[in-house]
Tab-separated table of C-alpha atoms in Angstrom:
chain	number	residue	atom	x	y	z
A	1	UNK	CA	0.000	0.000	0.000
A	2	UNK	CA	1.215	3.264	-0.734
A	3	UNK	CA	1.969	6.340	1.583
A	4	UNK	CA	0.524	9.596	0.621
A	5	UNK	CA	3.423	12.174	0.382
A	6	UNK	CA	3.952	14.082	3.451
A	7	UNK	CA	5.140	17.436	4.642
A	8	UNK	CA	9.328	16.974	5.713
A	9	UNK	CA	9.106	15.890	8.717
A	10	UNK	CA	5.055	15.130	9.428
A	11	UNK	CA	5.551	11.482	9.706
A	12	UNK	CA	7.865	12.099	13.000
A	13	UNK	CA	4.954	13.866	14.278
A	14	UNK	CA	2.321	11.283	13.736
A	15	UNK	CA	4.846	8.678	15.214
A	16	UNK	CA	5.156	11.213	18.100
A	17	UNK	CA	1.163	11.673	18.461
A	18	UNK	CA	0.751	7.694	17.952
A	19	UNK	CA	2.960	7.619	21.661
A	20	UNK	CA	0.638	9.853	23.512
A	21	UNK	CA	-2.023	8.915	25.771
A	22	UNK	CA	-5.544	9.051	24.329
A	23	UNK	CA	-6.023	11.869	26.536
A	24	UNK	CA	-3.959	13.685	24.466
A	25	UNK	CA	-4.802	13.018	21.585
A	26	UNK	CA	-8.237	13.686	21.281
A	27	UNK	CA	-10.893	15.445	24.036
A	28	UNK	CA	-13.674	13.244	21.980
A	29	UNK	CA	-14.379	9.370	21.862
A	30	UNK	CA	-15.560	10.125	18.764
A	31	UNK	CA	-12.634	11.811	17.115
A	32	UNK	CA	-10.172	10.434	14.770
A	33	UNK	CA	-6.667	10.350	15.259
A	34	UNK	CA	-5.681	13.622	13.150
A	35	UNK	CA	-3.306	11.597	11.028
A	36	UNK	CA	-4.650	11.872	6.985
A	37	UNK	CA	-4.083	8.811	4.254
A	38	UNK	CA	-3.354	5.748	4.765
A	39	UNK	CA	-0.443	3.878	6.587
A	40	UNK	CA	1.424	0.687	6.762
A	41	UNK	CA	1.093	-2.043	9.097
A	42	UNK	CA	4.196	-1.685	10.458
A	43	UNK	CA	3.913	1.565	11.850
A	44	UNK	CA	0.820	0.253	14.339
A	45	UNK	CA	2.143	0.326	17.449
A	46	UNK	CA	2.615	-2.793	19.763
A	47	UNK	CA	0.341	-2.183	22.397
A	48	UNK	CA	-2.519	-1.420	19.377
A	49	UNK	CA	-1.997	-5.209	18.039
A	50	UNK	CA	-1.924	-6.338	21.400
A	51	UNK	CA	-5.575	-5.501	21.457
A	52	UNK	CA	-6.520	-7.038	18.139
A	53	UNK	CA	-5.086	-10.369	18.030
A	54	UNK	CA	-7.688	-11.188	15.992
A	55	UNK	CA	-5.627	-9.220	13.032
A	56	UNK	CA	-2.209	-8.967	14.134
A	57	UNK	CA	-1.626	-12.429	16.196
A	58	UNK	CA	-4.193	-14.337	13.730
A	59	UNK	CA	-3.575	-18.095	13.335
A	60	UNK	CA	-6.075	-19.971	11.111
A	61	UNK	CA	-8.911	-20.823	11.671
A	62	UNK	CA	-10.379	-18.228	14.321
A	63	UNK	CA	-11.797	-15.534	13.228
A	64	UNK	CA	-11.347	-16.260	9.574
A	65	UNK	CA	-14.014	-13.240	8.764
A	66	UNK	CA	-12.412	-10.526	10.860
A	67	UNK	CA	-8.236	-10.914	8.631
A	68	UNK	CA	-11.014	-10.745	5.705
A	69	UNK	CA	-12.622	-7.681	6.729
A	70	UNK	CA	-8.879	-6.275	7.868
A	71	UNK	CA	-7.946	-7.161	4.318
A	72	UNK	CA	-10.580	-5.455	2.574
A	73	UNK	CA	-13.089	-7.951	1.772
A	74	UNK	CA	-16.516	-6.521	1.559
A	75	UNK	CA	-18.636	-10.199	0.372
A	76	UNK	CA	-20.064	-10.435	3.854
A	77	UNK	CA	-21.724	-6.926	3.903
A	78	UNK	CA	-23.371	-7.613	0.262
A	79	UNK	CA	-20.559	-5.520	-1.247
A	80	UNK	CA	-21.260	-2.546	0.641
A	81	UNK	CA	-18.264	-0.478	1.354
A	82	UNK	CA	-19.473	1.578	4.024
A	83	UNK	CA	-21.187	-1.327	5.468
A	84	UNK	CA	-17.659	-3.000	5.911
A	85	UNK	CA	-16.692	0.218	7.025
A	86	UNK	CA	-18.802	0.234	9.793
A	87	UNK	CA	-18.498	-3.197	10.783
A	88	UNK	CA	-14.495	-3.477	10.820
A	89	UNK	CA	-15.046	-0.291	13.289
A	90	UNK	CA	-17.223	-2.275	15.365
A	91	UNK	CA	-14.683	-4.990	15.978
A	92	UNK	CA	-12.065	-2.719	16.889
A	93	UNK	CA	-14.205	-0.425	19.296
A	94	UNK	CA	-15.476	-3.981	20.728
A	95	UNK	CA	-12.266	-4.883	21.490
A	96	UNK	CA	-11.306	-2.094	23.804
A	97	UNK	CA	-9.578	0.728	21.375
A	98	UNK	CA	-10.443	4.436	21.705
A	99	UNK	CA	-11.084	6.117	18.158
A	100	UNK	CA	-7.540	7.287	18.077
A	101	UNK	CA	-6.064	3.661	18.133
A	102	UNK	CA	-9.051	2.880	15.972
A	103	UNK	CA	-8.205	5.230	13.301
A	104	UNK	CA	-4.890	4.152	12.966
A	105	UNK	CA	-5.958	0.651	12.610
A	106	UNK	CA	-8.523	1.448	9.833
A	107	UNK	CA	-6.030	3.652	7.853
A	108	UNK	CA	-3.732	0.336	7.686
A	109	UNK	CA	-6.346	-2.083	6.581
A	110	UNK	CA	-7.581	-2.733	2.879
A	111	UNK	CA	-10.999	-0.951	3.328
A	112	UNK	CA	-9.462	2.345	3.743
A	113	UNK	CA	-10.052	4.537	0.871
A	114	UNK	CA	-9.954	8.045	0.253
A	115	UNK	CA	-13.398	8.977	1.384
A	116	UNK	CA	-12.174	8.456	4.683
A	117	UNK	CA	-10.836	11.920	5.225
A	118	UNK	CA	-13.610	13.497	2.840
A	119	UNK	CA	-15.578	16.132	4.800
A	120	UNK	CA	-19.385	14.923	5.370
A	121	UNK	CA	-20.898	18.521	7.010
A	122	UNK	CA	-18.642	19.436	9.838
A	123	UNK	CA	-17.106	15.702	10.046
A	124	UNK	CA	-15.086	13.571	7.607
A	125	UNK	CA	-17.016	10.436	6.288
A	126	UNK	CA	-13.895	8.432	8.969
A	127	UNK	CA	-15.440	10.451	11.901
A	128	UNK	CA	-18.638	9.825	11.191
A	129	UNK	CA	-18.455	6.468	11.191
A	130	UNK	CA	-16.162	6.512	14.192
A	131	UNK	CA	-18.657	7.963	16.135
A	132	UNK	CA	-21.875	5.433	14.498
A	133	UNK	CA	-19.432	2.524	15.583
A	134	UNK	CA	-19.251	4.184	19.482
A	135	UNK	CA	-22.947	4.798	19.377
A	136	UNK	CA	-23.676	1.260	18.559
A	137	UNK	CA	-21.600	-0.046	21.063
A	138	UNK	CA	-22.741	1.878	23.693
A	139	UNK	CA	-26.731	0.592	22.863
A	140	UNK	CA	-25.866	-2.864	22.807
A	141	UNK	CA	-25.844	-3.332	27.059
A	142	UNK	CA	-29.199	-2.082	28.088
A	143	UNK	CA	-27.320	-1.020	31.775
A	144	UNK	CA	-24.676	0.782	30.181
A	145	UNK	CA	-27.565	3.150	28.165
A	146	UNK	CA	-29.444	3.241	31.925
A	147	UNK	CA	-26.179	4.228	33.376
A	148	UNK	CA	-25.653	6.863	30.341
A	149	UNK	CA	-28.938	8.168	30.699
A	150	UNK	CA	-28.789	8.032	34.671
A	151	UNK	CA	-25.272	10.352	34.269
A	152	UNK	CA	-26.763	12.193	31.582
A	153	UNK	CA	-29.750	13.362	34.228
A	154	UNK	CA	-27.144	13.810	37.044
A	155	UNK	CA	-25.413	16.048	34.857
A	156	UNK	CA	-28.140	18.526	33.803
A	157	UNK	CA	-28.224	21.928	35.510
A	158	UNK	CA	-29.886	25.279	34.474
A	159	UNK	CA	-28.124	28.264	33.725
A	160	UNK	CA	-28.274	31.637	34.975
A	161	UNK	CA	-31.647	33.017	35.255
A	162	UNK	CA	-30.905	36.189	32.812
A	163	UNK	CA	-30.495	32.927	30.328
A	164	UNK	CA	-34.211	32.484	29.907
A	165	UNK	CA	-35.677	36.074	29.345
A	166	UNK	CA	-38.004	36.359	26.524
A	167	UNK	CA	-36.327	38.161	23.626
A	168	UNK	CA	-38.331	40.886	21.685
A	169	UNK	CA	-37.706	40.669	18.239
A	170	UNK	CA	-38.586	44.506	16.457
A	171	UNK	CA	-38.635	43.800	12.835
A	172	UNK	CA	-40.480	40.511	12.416
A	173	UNK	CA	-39.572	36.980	12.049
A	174	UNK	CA	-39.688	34.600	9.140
A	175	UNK	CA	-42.933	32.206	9.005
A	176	UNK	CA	-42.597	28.683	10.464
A	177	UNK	CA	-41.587	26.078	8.001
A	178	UNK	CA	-43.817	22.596	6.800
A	179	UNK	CA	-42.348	19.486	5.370
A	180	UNK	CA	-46.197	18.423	4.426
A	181	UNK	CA	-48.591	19.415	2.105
A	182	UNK	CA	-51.226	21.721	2.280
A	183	UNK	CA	-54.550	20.597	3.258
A	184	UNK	CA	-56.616	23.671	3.338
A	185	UNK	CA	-56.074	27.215	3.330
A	186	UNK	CA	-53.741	28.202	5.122
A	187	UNK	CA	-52.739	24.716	7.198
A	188	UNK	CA	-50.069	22.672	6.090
A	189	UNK	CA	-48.908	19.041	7.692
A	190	UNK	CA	-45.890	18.387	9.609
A	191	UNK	CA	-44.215	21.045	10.907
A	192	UNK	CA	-39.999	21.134	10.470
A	193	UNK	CA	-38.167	20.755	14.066
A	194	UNK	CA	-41.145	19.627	15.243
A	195	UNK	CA	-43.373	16.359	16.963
A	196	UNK	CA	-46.337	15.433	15.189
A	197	UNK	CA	-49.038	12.749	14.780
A	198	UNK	CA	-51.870	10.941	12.444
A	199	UNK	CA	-54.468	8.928	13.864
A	200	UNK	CA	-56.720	6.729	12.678
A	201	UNK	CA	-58.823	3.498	12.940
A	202	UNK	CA	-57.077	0.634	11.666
A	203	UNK	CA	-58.036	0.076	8.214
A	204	UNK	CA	-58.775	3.384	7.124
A	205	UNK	CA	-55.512	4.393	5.269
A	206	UNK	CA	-52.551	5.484	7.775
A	207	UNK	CA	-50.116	3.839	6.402
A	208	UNK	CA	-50.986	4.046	2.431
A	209	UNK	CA	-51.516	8.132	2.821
A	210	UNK	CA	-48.178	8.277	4.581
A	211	UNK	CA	-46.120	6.646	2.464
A	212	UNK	CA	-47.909	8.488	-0.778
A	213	UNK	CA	-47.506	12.200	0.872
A	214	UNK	CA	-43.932	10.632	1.699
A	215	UNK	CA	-43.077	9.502	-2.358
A	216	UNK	CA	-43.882	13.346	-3.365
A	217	UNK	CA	-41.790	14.911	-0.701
A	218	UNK	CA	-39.028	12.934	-2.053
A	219	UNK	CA	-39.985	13.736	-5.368
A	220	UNK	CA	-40.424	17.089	-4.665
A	221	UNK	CA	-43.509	16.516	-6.704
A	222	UNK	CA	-47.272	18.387	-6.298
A	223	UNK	CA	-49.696	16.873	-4.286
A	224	UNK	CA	-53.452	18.024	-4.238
A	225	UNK	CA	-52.213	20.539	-6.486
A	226	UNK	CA	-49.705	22.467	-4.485
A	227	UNK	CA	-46.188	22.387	-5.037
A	228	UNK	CA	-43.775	20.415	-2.341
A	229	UNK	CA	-40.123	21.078	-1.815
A	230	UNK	CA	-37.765	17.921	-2.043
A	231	UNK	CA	-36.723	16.738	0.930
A	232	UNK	CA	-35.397	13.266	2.000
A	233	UNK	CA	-37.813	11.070	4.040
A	234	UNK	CA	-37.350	8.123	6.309
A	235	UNK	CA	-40.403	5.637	6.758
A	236	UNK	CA	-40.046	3.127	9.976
A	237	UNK	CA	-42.820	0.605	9.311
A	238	UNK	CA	-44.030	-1.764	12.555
A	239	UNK	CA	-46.354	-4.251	10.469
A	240	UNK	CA	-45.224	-4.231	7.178
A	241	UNK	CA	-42.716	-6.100	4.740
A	242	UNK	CA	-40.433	-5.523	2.183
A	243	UNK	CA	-42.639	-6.715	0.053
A	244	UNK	CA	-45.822	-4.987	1.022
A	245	UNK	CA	-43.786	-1.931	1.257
A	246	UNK	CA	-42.858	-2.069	-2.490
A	247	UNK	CA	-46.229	-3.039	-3.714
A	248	UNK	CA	-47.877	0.135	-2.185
A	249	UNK	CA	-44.794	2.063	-3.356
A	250	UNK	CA	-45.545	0.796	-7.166
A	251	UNK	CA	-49.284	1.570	-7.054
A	252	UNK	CA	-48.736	5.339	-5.977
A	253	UNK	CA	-45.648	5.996	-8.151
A	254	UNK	CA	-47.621	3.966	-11.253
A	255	UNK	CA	-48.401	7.055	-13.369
A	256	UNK	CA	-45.069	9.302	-12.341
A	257	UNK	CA	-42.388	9.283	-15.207
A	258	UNK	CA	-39.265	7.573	-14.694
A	259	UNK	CA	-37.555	10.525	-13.286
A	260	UNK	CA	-40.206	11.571	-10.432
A	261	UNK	CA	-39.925	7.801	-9.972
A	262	UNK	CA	-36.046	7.958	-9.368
A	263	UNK	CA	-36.359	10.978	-7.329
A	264	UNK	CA	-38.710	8.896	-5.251
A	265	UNK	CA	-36.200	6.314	-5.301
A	266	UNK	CA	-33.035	8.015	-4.268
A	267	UNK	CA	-34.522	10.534	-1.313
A	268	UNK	CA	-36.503	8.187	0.323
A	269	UNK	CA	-35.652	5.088	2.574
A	270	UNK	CA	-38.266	2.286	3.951
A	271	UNK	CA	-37.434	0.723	6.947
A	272	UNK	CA	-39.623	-3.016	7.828
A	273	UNK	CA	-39.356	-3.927	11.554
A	274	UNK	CA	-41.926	-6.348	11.367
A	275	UNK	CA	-40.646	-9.368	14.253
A	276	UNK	CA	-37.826	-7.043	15.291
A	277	UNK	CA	-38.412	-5.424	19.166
A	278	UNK	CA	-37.688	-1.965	17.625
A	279	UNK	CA	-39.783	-0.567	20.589
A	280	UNK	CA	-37.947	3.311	21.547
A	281	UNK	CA	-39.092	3.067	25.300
A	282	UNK	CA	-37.968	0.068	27.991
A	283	UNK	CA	-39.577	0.108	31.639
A	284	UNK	CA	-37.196	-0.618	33.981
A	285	UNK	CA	-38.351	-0.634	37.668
A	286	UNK	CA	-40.974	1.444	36.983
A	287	UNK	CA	-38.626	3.841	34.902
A	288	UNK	CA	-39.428	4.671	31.302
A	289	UNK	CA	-36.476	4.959	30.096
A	290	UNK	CA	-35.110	4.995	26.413
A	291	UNK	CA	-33.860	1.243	24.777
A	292	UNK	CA	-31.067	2.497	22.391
A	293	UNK	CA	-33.176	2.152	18.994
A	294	UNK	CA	-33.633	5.780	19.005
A	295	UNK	CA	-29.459	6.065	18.651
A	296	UNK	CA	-29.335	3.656	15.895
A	297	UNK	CA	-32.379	5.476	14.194
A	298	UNK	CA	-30.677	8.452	14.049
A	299	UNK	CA	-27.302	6.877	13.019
A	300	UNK	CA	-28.930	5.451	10.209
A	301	UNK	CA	-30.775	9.074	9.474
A	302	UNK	CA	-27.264	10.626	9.556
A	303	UNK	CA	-25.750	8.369	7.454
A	304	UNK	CA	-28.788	9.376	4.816
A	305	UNK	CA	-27.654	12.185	5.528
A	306	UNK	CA	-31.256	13.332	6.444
A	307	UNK	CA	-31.433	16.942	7.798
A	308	UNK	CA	-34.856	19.280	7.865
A	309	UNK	CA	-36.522	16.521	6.039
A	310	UNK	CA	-39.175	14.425	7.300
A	311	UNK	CA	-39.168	11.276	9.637
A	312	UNK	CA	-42.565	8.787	9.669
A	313	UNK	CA	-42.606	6.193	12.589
A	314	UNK	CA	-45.509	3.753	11.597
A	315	UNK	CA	-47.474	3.453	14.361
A	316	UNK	CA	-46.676	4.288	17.605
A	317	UNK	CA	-48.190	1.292	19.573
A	318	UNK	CA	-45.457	-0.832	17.751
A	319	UNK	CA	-42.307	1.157	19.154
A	320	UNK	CA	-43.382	1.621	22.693
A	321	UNK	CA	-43.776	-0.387	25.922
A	322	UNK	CA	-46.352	-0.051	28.370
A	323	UNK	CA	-49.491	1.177	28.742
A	324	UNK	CA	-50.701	4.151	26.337
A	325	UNK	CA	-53.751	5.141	28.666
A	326	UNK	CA	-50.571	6.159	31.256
A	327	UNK	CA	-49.221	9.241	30.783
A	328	UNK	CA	-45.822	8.033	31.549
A	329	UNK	CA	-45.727	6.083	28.381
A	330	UNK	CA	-46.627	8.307	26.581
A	331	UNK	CA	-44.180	11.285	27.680
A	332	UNK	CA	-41.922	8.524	27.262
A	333	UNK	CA	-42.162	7.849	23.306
A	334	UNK	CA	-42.381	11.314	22.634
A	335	UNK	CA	-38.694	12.232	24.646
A	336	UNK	CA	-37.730	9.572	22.377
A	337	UNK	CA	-38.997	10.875	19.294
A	338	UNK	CA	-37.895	14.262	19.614
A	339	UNK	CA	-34.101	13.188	20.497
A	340	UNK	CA	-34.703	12.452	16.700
A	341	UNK	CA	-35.863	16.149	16.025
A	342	UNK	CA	-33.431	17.854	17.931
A	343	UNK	CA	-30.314	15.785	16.074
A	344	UNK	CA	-31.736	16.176	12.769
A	345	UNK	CA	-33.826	18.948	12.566
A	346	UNK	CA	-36.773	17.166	10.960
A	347	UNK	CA	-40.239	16.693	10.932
A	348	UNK	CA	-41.196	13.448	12.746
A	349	UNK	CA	-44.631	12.247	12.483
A	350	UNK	CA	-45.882	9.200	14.496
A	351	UNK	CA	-48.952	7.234	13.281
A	352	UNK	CA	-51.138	6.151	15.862
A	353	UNK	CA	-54.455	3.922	15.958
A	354	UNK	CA	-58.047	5.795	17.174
A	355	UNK	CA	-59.292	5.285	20.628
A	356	UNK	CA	-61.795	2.866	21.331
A	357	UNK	CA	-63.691	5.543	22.735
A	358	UNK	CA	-63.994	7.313	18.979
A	359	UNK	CA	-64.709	4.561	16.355
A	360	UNK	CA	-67.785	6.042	15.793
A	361	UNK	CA	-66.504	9.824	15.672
A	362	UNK	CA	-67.874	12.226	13.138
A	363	UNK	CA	-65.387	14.927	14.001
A	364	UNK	CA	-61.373	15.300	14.479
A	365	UNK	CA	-60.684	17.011	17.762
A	366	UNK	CA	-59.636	17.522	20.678
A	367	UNK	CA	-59.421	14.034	23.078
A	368	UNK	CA	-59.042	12.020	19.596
A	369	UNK	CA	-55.597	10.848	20.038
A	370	UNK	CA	-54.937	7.164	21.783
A	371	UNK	CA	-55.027	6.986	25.245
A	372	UNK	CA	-53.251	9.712	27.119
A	373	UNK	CA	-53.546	13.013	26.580
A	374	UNK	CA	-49.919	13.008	27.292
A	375	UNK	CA	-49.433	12.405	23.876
A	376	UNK	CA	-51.542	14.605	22.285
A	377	UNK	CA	-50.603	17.458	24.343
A	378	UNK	CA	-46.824	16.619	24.100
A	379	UNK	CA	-46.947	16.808	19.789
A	380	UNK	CA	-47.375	20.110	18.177
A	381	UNK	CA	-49.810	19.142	15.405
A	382	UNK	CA	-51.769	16.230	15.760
A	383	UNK	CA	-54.059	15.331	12.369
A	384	UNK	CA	-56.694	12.578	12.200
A	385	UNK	CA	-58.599	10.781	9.496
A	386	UNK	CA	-62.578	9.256	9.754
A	387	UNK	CA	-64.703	7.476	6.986
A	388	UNK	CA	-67.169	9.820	5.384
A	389	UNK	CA	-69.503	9.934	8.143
A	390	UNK	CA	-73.449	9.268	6.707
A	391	UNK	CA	-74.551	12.683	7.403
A	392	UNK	CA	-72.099	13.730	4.833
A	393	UNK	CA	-72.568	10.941	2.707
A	394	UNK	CA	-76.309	11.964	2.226
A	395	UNK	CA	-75.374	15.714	1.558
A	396	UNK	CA	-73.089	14.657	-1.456
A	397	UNK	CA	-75.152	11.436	-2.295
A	398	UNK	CA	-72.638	9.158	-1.614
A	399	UNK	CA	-74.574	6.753	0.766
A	400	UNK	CA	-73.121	3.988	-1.003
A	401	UNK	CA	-69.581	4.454	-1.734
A	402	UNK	CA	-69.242	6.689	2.082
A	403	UNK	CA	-66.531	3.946	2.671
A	404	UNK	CA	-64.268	4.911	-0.796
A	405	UNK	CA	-63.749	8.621	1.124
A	406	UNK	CA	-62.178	9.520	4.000
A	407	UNK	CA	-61.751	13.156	5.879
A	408	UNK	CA	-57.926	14.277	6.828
A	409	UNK	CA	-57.977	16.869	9.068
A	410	UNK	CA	-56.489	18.574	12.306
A	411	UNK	CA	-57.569	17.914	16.113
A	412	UNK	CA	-54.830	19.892	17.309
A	413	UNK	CA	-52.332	23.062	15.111
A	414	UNK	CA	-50.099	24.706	16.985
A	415	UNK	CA	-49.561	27.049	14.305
A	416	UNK	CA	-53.382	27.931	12.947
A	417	UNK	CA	-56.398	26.866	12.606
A	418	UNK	CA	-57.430	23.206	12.970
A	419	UNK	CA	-60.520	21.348	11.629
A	420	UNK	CA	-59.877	22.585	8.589
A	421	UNK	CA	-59.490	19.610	6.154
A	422	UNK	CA	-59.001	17.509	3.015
A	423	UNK	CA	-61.528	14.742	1.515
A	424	UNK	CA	-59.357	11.722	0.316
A	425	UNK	CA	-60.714	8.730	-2.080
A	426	UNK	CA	-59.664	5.382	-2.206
A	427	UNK	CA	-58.773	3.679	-5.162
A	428	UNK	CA	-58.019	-0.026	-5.560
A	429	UNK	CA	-55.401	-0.673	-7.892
A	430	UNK	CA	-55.904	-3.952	-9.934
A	431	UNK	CA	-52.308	-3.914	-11.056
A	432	UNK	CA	-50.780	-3.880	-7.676
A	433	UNK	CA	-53.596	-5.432	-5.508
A	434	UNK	CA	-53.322	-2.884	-3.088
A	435	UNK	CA	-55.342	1.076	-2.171
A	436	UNK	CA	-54.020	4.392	-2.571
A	437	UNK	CA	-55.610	7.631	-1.270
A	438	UNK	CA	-55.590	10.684	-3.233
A	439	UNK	CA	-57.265	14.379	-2.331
């Protein structure tokens, strides 16, 4: 392997930092070790292959996989680079070395490349995936994330009073901004930086609207009309396969040309946990506490590289544990859920089934969220969707096909109106076997 020309005398420095302490090196876990390009094997230090003897001190046949992985073989991760990437850092952060000593290593294996030390935002693509590796690492002990989160708390203290005064701002501010469409005058879904929710009856659409409002965000196509900006979207699904996924994804983008298709395509991501505990929330001792799925959610959003866009956890009742009529639960899923807005800056929007109490409601509003009003109170827009009731049925004269249209509107706007709404129509599509709605 080749070393990258160097300024006279740099590589005595990175010997030099190489000796220091990892105190020295880096104030971060999740820095890398300063040192650019690649370098050879023999310029790891001793006590670093110490640690790995499943490199350095291999002896067929342990461990086969890892000298593969080492050696730049990416044929267990499907031929995904950065998936190798990630997983060689794994091993080495498993087996006890800080990010410095863990840079080094990577930088002398086969999977190094030059994207390493390419800038991704404020980090290179190397610290980014330095500091996914940590992350992981850290979630994979429930009691070490209780005794992160327990340190975290113990940490916490306000400021100075004069911190918190209210600001007065003399010349106006800029309006807030909507990942979501407009529904009505004025009222737009899903506000950016912000909590949100849909809820429904099983059955009525949830998931199919979702994912079609989420295809022309990604798109950056119109939808009822009105022009959306492309953005990138993550879907989290809770019931659903693969293979379900893709059929509803075929009937909605049926009709687009190829390249509203591919813009679909590239911006958007579809996650199936169906079988997999994905739930955000443990109880532990009667603490609600967070599992460590959040983390690896927004890992996997950062590595989308996902910012301002929009963030659709599908349904709620699948990603939390305990009871939703307690409001401890539910203050509990939404911490969790806005970790994910405060590192990313998106719109999240959690789907959530009807009360019991409201199968037969002719109205969105107020009280129509699932079981606490923890949860309704704790998101900032909160939008609901009811078959054509039969009083409106009669007024347009569609007693018989009342089922076909459904009402999306808002319970609960923190930023307008509410009530104000959209009718949507189902249509079965024979080609895919599957519904979309459409306004």
């Amino acid at each position: 392997m080749m070393r990258p020309n160097l300024i006279s005398g740099q590589h005595l420095i990175d010997s030099f930092m190489r000796l220091l302490p990892p105190s020295s090196q880096s104030k971060s876990s999740h820095h890398s070790s300063g040192i650019k390009g690649a370098i050879p094997i023999e310029e790891i230090p001793e006590s670093i292959k110490e640690k790995m003897p499943d490199i350095f001190k291999w002896q067929p046949p342990e461990n086969d996989w890892a000298i593969k992985l080492f050696n730049g073989s990416t044929a267990m991760h499907n031929e995904d680079h950065s998936s190798a990437d990630l997983a060689l850092m794994g091993l080495l952060v498993k087996h006890g070395l800080n990010s410095c000593e863990a840079d080094q290593v990577f930088r002398a294996s086969g999977l190094y490349r030059p994207k390493w030390d390419e800038l991704r935002g404020e980090q290179t693509y190397g610290e980014r995936t330095i500091a996914k590796a940590y992350n992981f690492r850290k979630c994979d002990d429930p009691k070490e994330y209780e005794a992160k989160n327990d340190s975290d708390i113990s940490k916490f203290v306000f400021g100075s009073a004069n911190n918190y005064k209210p600001i007065y701002v003399p010349h106006g501010m800029p309006p807030r901004r909507f990942v979501g469409p407009q529904i009505a005058d004025g009222i737009r879904l899903f506000p950016e930086r912000a909590l949100s929710s849909l809820v429904a009856l099983g059955a009525v659409g949830k998931t199919s609207i979702l994912l079609s409002i989420a295809c022309h965000i990604a798109a950056g196509k119109d939808w009822n009309n009105r022009p959306l900006q492309k953005q990138k979207v993550a879907m989290f699904f809770c019931e659903e396969t693969q293979g379900e996924i893709s059929r509803k994804f075929s009937a909605i983008t049926d009709g687009w040309t190829d390249a509203e298709r591919g813009l679909a395509e590239s911006n958007l991501i579809t996650i199936p946990l169906l079988g997999v505990d994905a739930r955000l929330t443990a109880i532990n001792k009667n603490q609600y506490l967070g599992s460590g799925i959040t983390e690896k959610i927004i890992s996997l959003l950062i590595d989308f590289d996902l910012k301002d866009g929009l963030v659709i956890i599908d349904h709620m009742q699948g990603f939390t544990a305990g009871d939703l009529n307690l409001s401890e639960t539910a203050t509990a899923i939404c911490r969790e859920a806005n970790k994910i807005v405060e590192t990313t800056g998106a719109a999240v929007v959690m789907a959530a089934h009807i009360s019991k109490n409201n199968i037969k409601a002719t109205e969105v509003e107020q009280g129509f969220a699932v079981g606490s009003l923890a949860f309704e109170n704790a998101t900032r827009q909160m939008a609901g969707m009811i078959t054509m009731p039969l009083e409106d049925a009669k007024r347009y004269g569609l007693e018989e096909a009342r089922k076909d249209y459904v009402r999306l509107s808002l319970a609960k706007n923190s930023y307008g109106g509410a009530n104000n709404g959209i009718w949507l129509r189902k249509t079965f599509s024979d080609k895919y076997h599957t519904i979309t709605l459409d306004p």
